[in-house]
């Protein structure tokens, strides 16, 4: 009805009504009416336009301003000129449709050659007509609208957390993945200060401005999704990208948000997966694991930003923190060593029994979430013993680990590297990507592992930490020494 009325009221030859999808940076044509080109359909299913590269679409959809143009206009952008030619039309007028104070979509009307161009009066008529259309749309409460609201953030028009979860689940339902998937998570810095000092209306405006920046970015990437997943937290899902491309996306977004008149920039982190992270057992668990990895990198970025502002060196924060071992850590280490040696001396004589006793004692002493003992045949790690002391942070989403499970050493290079004697510490933020993915898939935040070789067999002790586990990093050297002692027979043991 709206396009038919537009053709009559504006003296146009054809009209189109499109819906703006902020989450994907595209506009979808809902109806075409009038003198249509051979390729146009009255109710198209797949006619979409990505706003990236369309200057006038940005004017209408992101800035909320109307425009007119003709083929005679030397300043008419190339994409608009090409579209008019493909439609066999001479003049165009485009006007935004507002619903609830935000751009809902676009009215696009055209005239054939030989007819006059659209004038200022036509713009006023179009804006009035679209105001009526917007008012009618606002009062629609049918099932389609209610369903959409379940996947949309009402303030910004972007997707919401449910939309991100649903997209990631669909991506990881394909095994193997059709293409790598990247997830960026960003926090708006300074939102609380804006709310406190300038009012929540200004804070809401800041969030909508950040959403506009994200919409423009996802328009560069077919199939991209932008979402607001928390109060000041946004995310972007992109397919077919690698680490370098995600780094470029991060740089553009942080620069754009930094340039906004209010707020204090955007702290971003991202993760890229070429397969289900850490071998997550389901598409939903894989999506949660990728989100945990991106979230961890976002927190690292925020921490580094704070350190830089405070005059500290930002690079290597994780490493600096790990080596700042205080008196309390040393005292805890001495107590832990005594406890472990007692447990190892009480164990039966073979290597597996002693190492299992060591792992259990260390895990209990540090309040770890679980411990695992594996050996290696040179190709795989094979779980021999282990215990869940607490379920991981993901609850039912964690992967069951059991005796006999095998993990290819090629997939876990940090583990393979210490089997002949060594130790490593990993977190969701630091460490080899496969080790971090394993932590994310299982709901852990850190792991401490030490290895040794005894009679040609490689052994690996792993201690898994969650949010309530005592710091593991201060005990790297101690764990390595205890593993060597246990493998070779603890002093005073049987």
Coordinates of C-alpha atoms in Angstrom, one line a residue:
X1 CA 0.0 0.0 0.0
X2 CA 2.8 2.5 0.9
X3 CA 4.6 2.1 -2.4
X4 CA 1.3 2.5 -4.4
X5 CA 0.4 5.7 -2.5
X6 CA 3.9 7.0 -3.1
X7 CA 3.7 6.5 -6.8
X8 CA 0.4 8.4 -6.9
X9 CA 1.3 11.2 -4.5
X10 CA 4.8 11.9 -6.0
X11 CA 3.9 11.4 -9.6
X12 CA 6.6 8.7 -9.8
X13 CA 6.8 5.9 -12.3
X14 CA 8.1 3.3 -9.7
X15 CA 8.6 3.0 -6.0
X16 CA 10.4 0.6 -3.6
X17 CA 10.2 0.2 0.1
X18 CA 13.1 -1.4 1.9
X19 CA 13.8 -2.4 5.5
X20 CA 17.2 -1.5 7.0
X21 CA 19.0 -4.3 8.8
X22 CA 21.5 -2.5 11.1
X23 CA 22.9 -5.8 12.4
X24 CA 24.1 -6.8 9.0
X25 CA 24.6 -3.4 7.4
X26 CA 22.2 -4.1 4.5
X27 CA 18.8 -2.9 3.3
X28 CA 16.2 -5.5 2.1
X29 CA 13.7 -4.6 -0.5
X30 CA 10.2 -5.6 0.6
X31 CA 8.0 -4.2 -2.2
X32 CA 8.5 -2.9 -5.7
X33 CA 5.6 -1.1 -7.5
X34 CA 5.0 0.6 -10.8
X35 CA 7.0 0.6 -14.1
X36 CA 9.5 -2.1 -13.0
X37 CA 12.7 -3.2 -14.8
X38 CA 12.6 -6.7 -16.3
X39 CA 14.8 -8.0 -13.4
X40 CA 12.7 -6.5 -10.6
X41 CA 10.0 -8.4 -8.7
X42 CA 7.0 -6.9 -6.9
X43 CA 7.8 -9.0 -3.8
X44 CA 11.5 -9.8 -4.0
X45 CA 13.0 -12.5 -1.8
X46 CA 16.6 -11.7 -2.3
X47 CA 17.0 -8.1 -3.4
X48 CA 19.4 -6.5 -0.9
X49 CA 21.9 -3.7 -1.0
X50 CA 24.9 -3.5 1.3
X51 CA 25.4 0.1 2.4
X52 CA 29.2 0.0 2.1
X53 CA 30.2 1.9 -1.0
X54 CA 26.7 3.6 -1.4
X55 CA 27.2 7.1 -0.2
X56 CA 23.5 8.1 -0.5
X57 CA 22.4 4.9 1.3
X58 CA 24.6 6.0 4.2
X59 CA 23.0 9.5 4.0
X60 CA 19.5 8.0 4.3
X61 CA 20.0 5.0 6.6
X62 CA 22.7 6.2 8.9
X63 CA 22.2 10.0 8.9
X64 CA 18.5 10.0 8.4
X65 CA 18.5 12.5 5.5
X66 CA 16.6 12.5 2.2
X67 CA 18.2 13.1 -1.2
X68 CA 17.4 13.5 -4.9
X69 CA 19.4 13.1 -8.0
X70 CA 19.4 12.7 -11.8
X71 CA 21.6 11.1 -14.5
X72 CA 22.5 14.7 -15.5
X73 CA 24.0 15.3 -12.1
X74 CA 27.8 15.1 -12.4
X75 CA 28.1 14.5 -8.6
X76 CA 25.7 11.5 -8.6
X77 CA 27.8 8.6 -7.1
X78 CA 28.6 5.8 -9.4
X79 CA 26.5 3.1 -7.7
X80 CA 23.4 5.3 -7.8
X81 CA 24.0 6.1 -11.4
X82 CA 24.4 2.5 -12.3
X83 CA 21.2 1.6 -10.5
X84 CA 19.2 4.2 -12.3
X85 CA 20.5 3.0 -15.7
X86 CA 19.6 -0.6 -14.8
X87 CA 16.1 0.5 -13.8
X88 CA 15.8 2.5 -17.1
X89 CA 15.0 5.6 -15.1
X90 CA 16.3 9.2 -15.1
X91 CA 15.6 10.7 -11.6
X92 CA 15.5 9.3 -8.1
X93 CA 14.3 10.4 -4.7
X94 CA 15.1 8.6 -1.4
X95 CA 13.6 9.3 2.0
X96 CA 14.1 7.5 5.4
X97 CA 11.3 5.9 7.2
X98 CA 11.5 6.5 11.0
X99 CA 10.0 4.2 13.6
X100 CA 10.4 5.1 17.3
X101 CA 13.0 7.7 16.5
X102 CA 15.3 5.4 14.5
X103 CA 15.6 4.8 10.8
X104 CA 13.5 1.8 10.0
X105 CA 14.0 1.7 6.2
X106 CA 13.9 3.6 2.9
X107 CA 11.4 4.8 0.3
X108 CA 13.0 5.0 -3.1
X109 CA 11.0 6.5 -6.0
X110 CA 12.0 7.1 -9.7
X111 CA 10.9 8.8 -12.8
X112 CA 11.6 7.9 -16.5
X113 CA 13.6 10.1 -18.9
X114 CA 11.6 13.0 -20.3
X115 CA 10.0 13.7 -17.0
X116 CA 11.0 16.5 -14.5
X117 CA 13.4 15.7 -11.7
X118 CA 12.2 15.6 -8.1
X119 CA 12.1 19.0 -6.3
X120 CA 12.0 20.3 -2.7
X121 CA 8.2 20.0 -2.6
X122 CA 8.5 16.3 -3.6
X123 CA 10.9 15.8 -0.7
X124 CA 8.5 17.3 1.8
X125 CA 5.6 15.1 0.4
X126 CA 7.8 12.0 0.7
X127 CA 8.8 12.8 4.2
X128 CA 5.2 13.4 5.3
X129 CA 4.1 10.2 3.7
X130 CA 6.9 8.2 5.3
X131 CA 6.0 9.8 8.7
X132 CA 2.5 8.3 8.3
X133 CA 4.0 4.9 7.3
X134 CA 6.3 5.0 10.3
X135 CA 3.5 5.8 12.7
X136 CA 1.5 2.8 11.3
X137 CA 4.5 0.5 11.6
X138 CA 5.1 1.5 15.2
X139 CA 1.6 0.2 16.1
X140 CA 2.1 -3.2 14.5
X141 CA 2.2 -5.9 17.1
X142 CA 1.9 -9.0 14.9
X143 CA 3.9 -12.2 15.4
X144 CA 6.6 -11.2 13.0
X145 CA 7.4 -8.1 14.9
X146 CA 7.4 -9.9 18.2
X147 CA 9.7 -12.6 16.8
X148 CA 12.1 -9.9 15.5
X149 CA 12.3 -8.2 18.9
X150 CA 13.5 -11.4 20.4
X151 CA 16.7 -11.0 18.3
X152 CA 17.1 -7.2 18.3
X153 CA 18.4 -4.7 20.7
X154 CA 15.7 -2.1 20.9
X155 CA 17.9 0.9 21.7
X156 CA 20.4 0.4 18.8
X157 CA 18.6 -1.7 16.3
X158 CA 21.5 -4.2 16.3
X159 CA 21.2 -7.8 17.0
X160 CA 21.3 -9.0 20.7
X161 CA 23.0 -11.7 22.6
X162 CA 20.5 -14.3 21.4
X163 CA 21.2 -13.3 17.8
X164 CA 24.9 -13.8 18.3
X165 CA 24.4 -17.2 20.0
X166 CA 22.0 -18.3 17.2
X167 CA 24.5 -17.2 14.4
X168 CA 27.4 -18.9 16.0
X169 CA 25.4 -22.1 16.6
X170 CA 24.5 -22.1 12.9
X171 CA 28.1 -21.5 11.9
X172 CA 29.4 -24.4 14.1
X173 CA 26.6 -26.7 13.0
X174 CA 28.7 -27.1 9.9
X175 CA 31.5 -29.5 10.6
X176 CA 34.0 -28.8 9.2
X177 CA 33.3 -25.1 9.0
X178 CA 32.6 -23.7 5.5
X179 CA 35.1 -20.8 6.4
X180 CA 36.9 -19.5 9.4
X181 CA 34.7 -17.4 11.7
X182 CA 35.8 -14.4 13.7
X183 CA 34.2 -12.9 16.8
X184 CA 35.0 -9.4 18.1
X185 CA 33.9 -8.2 21.5
X186 CA 34.2 -4.6 22.6
X187 CA 33.3 -2.5 25.6
X188 CA 32.5 1.2 25.4
X189 CA 34.8 3.0 27.7
X190 CA 33.5 5.9 29.7
X191 CA 29.8 5.1 29.3
X192 CA 29.2 5.3 33.1
X193 CA 30.9 8.7 33.3
X194 CA 28.7 10.0 30.4
X195 CA 25.6 8.7 32.2
X196 CA 26.6 10.2 35.5
X197 CA 27.8 13.6 34.2
X198 CA 25.6 14.2 31.2
X199 CA 22.5 12.0 31.7
X200 CA 21.3 8.7 30.4
X201 CA 19.9 10.3 27.3
X202 CA 23.5 11.3 26.3
X203 CA 24.6 7.8 27.2
X204 CA 22.0 6.3 25.0
X205 CA 23.1 8.6 22.2
X206 CA 26.7 7.3 22.6
X207 CA 25.5 3.7 22.3
X208 CA 23.6 4.5 19.2
X209 CA 26.7 6.2 17.7
X210 CA 28.8 3.2 18.4
X211 CA 26.1 1.0 16.8
X212 CA 26.3 3.2 13.7
X213 CA 30.1 2.6 13.5
X214 CA 29.6 -1.1 13.8
X215 CA 26.8 -1.1 11.2
X216 CA 29.1 0.7 8.7
X217 CA 31.8 -1.9 9.4
X218 CA 29.7 -5.1 8.9
X219 CA 28.4 -3.6 5.7
X220 CA 31.9 -4.3 4.4
X221 CA 31.5 -8.0 5.0
X222 CA 28.8 -10.2 3.4
X223 CA 27.0 -12.1 6.1
X224 CA 28.4 -10.1 8.9
X225 CA 26.5 -9.5 12.1
X226 CA 26.7 -6.6 14.6
X227 CA 25.1 -6.9 18.0
X228 CA 24.8 -5.3 21.4
X229 CA 25.2 -8.1 23.9
X230 CA 25.2 -6.2 27.2
X231 CA 24.9 -2.7 28.6
X232 CA 28.1 -1.3 27.1
X233 CA 29.2 -4.4 25.3
X234 CA 29.0 -5.0 21.5
X235 CA 30.1 -7.8 19.3
X236 CA 30.7 -8.4 15.6
X237 CA 30.6 -11.9 13.9
X238 CA 32.4 -12.2 10.5
X239 CA 32.9 -15.3 8.4
X240 CA 35.7 -15.9 6.0
X241 CA 38.3 -13.9 7.9
X242 CA 41.7 -14.5 9.4
X243 CA 43.6 -13.0 12.3
X244 CA 45.1 -10.2 10.2
X245 CA 41.8 -9.2 8.8
X246 CA 40.2 -9.2 12.3
X247 CA 43.1 -7.0 13.5
X248 CA 42.3 -4.5 10.7
X249 CA 38.6 -4.5 11.7
X250 CA 39.6 -3.9 15.3
X251 CA 41.8 -1.0 14.3
X252 CA 39.1 0.7 12.3
X253 CA 36.5 0.3 14.9
X254 CA 38.6 1.6 17.8
X255 CA 39.7 4.6 15.7
X256 CA 36.1 5.4 14.7
X257 CA 34.8 5.2 18.2
X258 CA 37.8 7.1 19.6
X259 CA 36.8 9.9 17.3
X260 CA 33.3 10.3 18.7
X261 CA 32.5 13.4 20.6
X262 CA 31.6 11.6 23.8
X263 CA 32.9 8.5 25.5
X264 CA 36.5 7.3 25.9
X265 CA 36.9 4.8 23.0
X266 CA 36.3 1.1 22.6
X267 CA 38.3 -1.8 24.2
X268 CA 38.2 -4.7 21.7
X269 CA 39.3 -8.3 21.7
X270 CA 38.7 -11.0 19.1
X271 CA 39.1 -14.7 18.4
X272 CA 39.2 -16.6 15.1
X273 CA 38.2 -20.3 14.8
X274 CA 38.8 -22.6 11.8
X275 CA 37.1 -25.5 13.7
X276 CA 35.1 -26.0 16.9
X277 CA 37.3 -24.5 19.6
X278 CA 39.0 -27.1 21.7
X279 CA 36.9 -29.8 20.1
X280 CA 33.7 -28.5 21.7
X281 CA 31.1 -31.3 21.6
X282 CA 28.2 -29.3 20.2
X283 CA 27.6 -26.2 18.1
X284 CA 26.2 -24.3 21.1
X285 CA 29.3 -25.2 23.2
X286 CA 31.6 -24.1 20.4
X287 CA 29.9 -20.8 20.2
X288 CA 30.2 -20.2 23.9
X289 CA 33.9 -21.2 23.8
X290 CA 34.6 -18.7 21.0
X291 CA 32.8 -16.0 23.0
X292 CA 34.9 -16.8 26.1
X293 CA 38.1 -16.5 24.0
X294 CA 37.1 -13.2 22.5
X295 CA 35.9 -11.9 25.8
X296 CA 39.3 -12.8 27.5
X297 CA 41.2 -10.9 24.8
X298 CA 38.9 -7.9 25.2
X299 CA 39.6 -7.8 29.0
X300 CA 43.3 -8.0 28.2
X301 CA 42.9 -5.0 25.8
X302 CA 41.1 -3.0 28.5
X303 CA 43.8 -3.9 31.1
X304 CA 46.6 -2.9 28.8
X305 CA 44.8 0.4 28.0
X306 CA 44.5 1.2 31.7
X307 CA 48.2 0.4 32.2
X308 CA 49.2 2.7 29.3
X309 CA 47.1 5.5 30.7
X310 CA 48.7 5.0 34.1
X311 CA 52.2 5.2 32.6
X312 CA 53.0 1.5 32.8
X313 CA 54.4 -0.6 30.0
X314 CA 51.4 -2.3 28.3
X315 CA 53.2 -5.1 26.4
X316 CA 53.7 -8.3 28.2
X317 CA 51.4 -7.6 31.1
X318 CA 50.6 -11.3 31.5
X319 CA 54.3 -12.2 31.7
X320 CA 55.1 -9.4 34.2
X321 CA 52.3 -10.5 36.5
X322 CA 53.3 -14.1 36.4
X323 CA 56.9 -13.4 37.6
X324 CA 56.0 -11.0 40.4
X325 CA 56.0 -13.7 43.1
X326 CA 55.6 -12.4 46.6
X327 CA 56.3 -13.8 50.1
X328 CA 52.8 -15.2 50.4
X329 CA 53.3 -17.2 47.1
X330 CA 56.6 -18.6 48.4
X331 CA 55.0 -19.6 51.7
X332 CA 52.1 -21.2 49.9
X333 CA 54.6 -23.1 47.7
X334 CA 56.5 -24.4 50.7
X335 CA 53.3 -25.7 52.3
X336 CA 52.2 -27.2 49.0
X337 CA 55.6 -28.9 48.5
X338 CA 55.4 -30.6 51.9
X339 CA 51.8 -31.8 51.3
X340 CA 52.7 -33.2 47.9
X341 CA 55.8 -35.0 49.0
X342 CA 53.9 -36.7 51.8
X343 CA 51.2 -37.8 49.3
X344 CA 53.8 -39.1 46.8
X345 CA 55.8 -41.0 49.5
X346 CA 52.5 -42.7 50.5
X347 CA 51.7 -43.8 47.0
X348 CA 52.5 -47.2 45.5
X349 CA 55.8 -47.6 43.8
X350 CA 55.1 -47.2 40.0
X351 CA 55.4 -43.9 38.2
X352 CA 51.7 -43.6 37.3
X353 CA 50.7 -44.0 41.0
X354 CA 53.2 -41.4 42.2
X355 CA 52.3 -38.9 39.5
X356 CA 48.6 -39.3 40.1
X357 CA 49.1 -38.8 43.8
X358 CA 51.1 -35.6 43.0
X359 CA 48.5 -34.2 40.6
X360 CA 45.6 -34.9 43.1
X361 CA 47.5 -33.3 45.9
X362 CA 48.5 -30.2 44.0
X363 CA 45.0 -29.7 42.6
X364 CA 43.4 -30.0 46.1
X365 CA 46.1 -27.7 47.6
X366 CA 45.4 -25.0 45.0
X367 CA 41.7 -25.4 44.9
X368 CA 41.8 -26.4 41.2
X369 CA 38.8 -27.4 39.2
X370 CA 40.3 -30.7 37.9
X371 CA 43.6 -32.6 37.3
X372 CA 44.7 -35.0 34.6
X373 CA 47.6 -37.4 34.1
X374 CA 48.5 -38.5 30.6
X375 CA 51.2 -40.5 29.0
X376 CA 52.3 -40.4 25.4
X377 CA 53.3 -42.9 22.7
X378 CA 54.9 -40.1 20.7
X379 CA 51.8 -39.5 18.6
X380 CA 49.0 -39.0 21.0
X381 CA 48.4 -37.9 24.6
X382 CA 46.4 -40.6 26.4
X383 CA 44.5 -39.7 29.6
X384 CA 45.3 -42.3 32.3
X385 CA 43.7 -40.8 35.4
X386 CA 42.0 -37.6 36.5
X387 CA 39.3 -36.1 38.6
X388 CA 36.8 -33.3 38.4
X389 CA 36.9 -31.4 41.7
X390 CA 34.4 -28.9 40.4
X391 CA 32.6 -28.5 37.1
X392 CA 33.9 -25.9 34.8
X393 CA 32.3 -22.4 34.5
X394 CA 30.2 -23.6 31.6
X395 CA 28.4 -26.2 33.7
X396 CA 26.7 -28.7 31.4
X397 CA 28.5 -27.2 28.4
X398 CA 31.9 -28.7 29.5
X399 CA 33.4 -31.6 27.6
X400 CA 33.6 -34.9 29.4
X401 CA 37.2 -36.0 29.8
X402 CA 37.8 -39.6 30.8
X403 CA 40.6 -42.2 31.0
X404 CA 41.5 -43.5 27.6
X405 CA 40.7 -40.3 25.7
X406 CA 43.3 -39.5 23.1
X407 CA 44.5 -36.1 22.0
X408 CA 46.9 -35.8 19.0
X409 CA 50.2 -34.2 20.1
X410 CA 50.3 -32.2 16.8
X411 CA 47.2 -30.3 17.9
X412 CA 48.7 -29.4 21.3
X413 CA 52.3 -28.2 20.7
X414 CA 52.7 -26.7 24.1
X415 CA 52.0 -30.0 25.7
X416 CA 54.2 -31.9 23.2
X417 CA 57.1 -29.5 24.0
X418 CA 57.3 -30.3 27.7
X419 CA 57.0 -34.0 27.6
X420 CA 60.8 -34.4 27.8
X421 CA 61.0 -32.2 30.8
X422 CA 59.4 -28.8 31.0
X423 CA 56.5 -26.7 32.2
X424 CA 54.0 -24.3 30.7
X425 CA 51.2 -22.0 32.0
X426 CA 48.3 -20.9 29.8
X427 CA 45.2 -18.8 30.3
X428 CA 42.3 -17.8 28.1
X429 CA 44.5 -14.8 27.1
X430 CA 48.0 -16.2 26.9
X431 CA 49.4 -19.4 25.5
X432 CA 49.1 -21.4 22.3
X433 CA 45.8 -21.0 20.5
X434 CA 44.9 -24.7 20.9
X435 CA 45.5 -24.7 24.6
X436 CA 43.4 -21.6 25.1
X437 CA 40.7 -23.1 23.0
X438 CA 40.7 -26.2 25.2
X439 CA 40.3 -24.0 28.3
X440 CA 37.4 -22.1 26.7
X441 CA 35.6 -25.2 25.6
X442 CA 35.8 -26.7 29.1
X443 CA 34.9 -23.6 31.1
X444 CA 38.4 -23.2 32.6
X445 CA 40.4 -19.9 32.9
X446 CA 44.0 -21.3 33.3
X447 CA 46.1 -24.4 33.3
X448 CA 49.5 -25.4 34.7
X449 CA 51.2 -28.4 33.1
X450 CA 54.6 -30.1 33.6
X451 CA 56.0 -33.1 31.8
X452 CA 58.8 -35.6 32.1
X453 CA 60.1 -38.8 30.4
X454 CA 60.6 -42.0 32.4
X455 CA 61.9 -45.2 30.7
X456 CA 61.0 -43.8 27.3
X457 CA 57.5 -42.9 28.2
X458 CA 56.4 -39.2 28.3
X459 CA 54.2 -38.1 31.2
X460 CA 52.1 -35.0 31.5
X461 CA 50.5 -33.6 34.7
X462 CA 47.8 -30.9 34.1
X463 CA 46.1 -28.8 36.7
X464 CA 43.0 -26.9 35.5
X465 CA 41.9 -23.7 37.2
X466 CA 38.6 -21.8 37.3
X467 CA 37.5 -18.5 38.7
X468 CA 38.0 -19.6 42.4
X469 CA 41.3 -21.5 42.0
X470 CA 44.4 -20.0 43.7
X471 CA 46.9 -18.5 41.2
X472 CA 48.7 -21.3 39.4
X473 CA 51.4 -19.4 37.7
X474 CA 53.6 -18.8 40.8
X475 CA 54.0 -22.6 41.1
X476 CA 55.5 -23.4 37.6
X477 CA 59.0 -24.2 38.9
X478 CA 57.7 -26.1 41.9
X479 CA 55.4 -28.3 39.8
X480 CA 58.2 -29.2 37.4
X481 CA 60.6 -30.1 40.3
X482 CA 57.9 -32.2 42.0
X483 CA 57.1 -34.0 38.8
X484 CA 60.7 -34.9 38.3
X485 CA 61.0 -36.1 41.9
X486 CA 57.8 -38.2 41.6
X487 CA 58.8 -39.8 38.3
X488 CA 62.1 -40.8 39.6
X489 CA 60.9 -41.8 43.1
X490 CA 60.4 -39.2 45.9
X491 CA 63.1 -39.0 48.6
X492 CA 62.1 -41.2 51.4
X493 CA 59.6 -43.0 49.3
X494 CA 59.2 -46.7 48.9

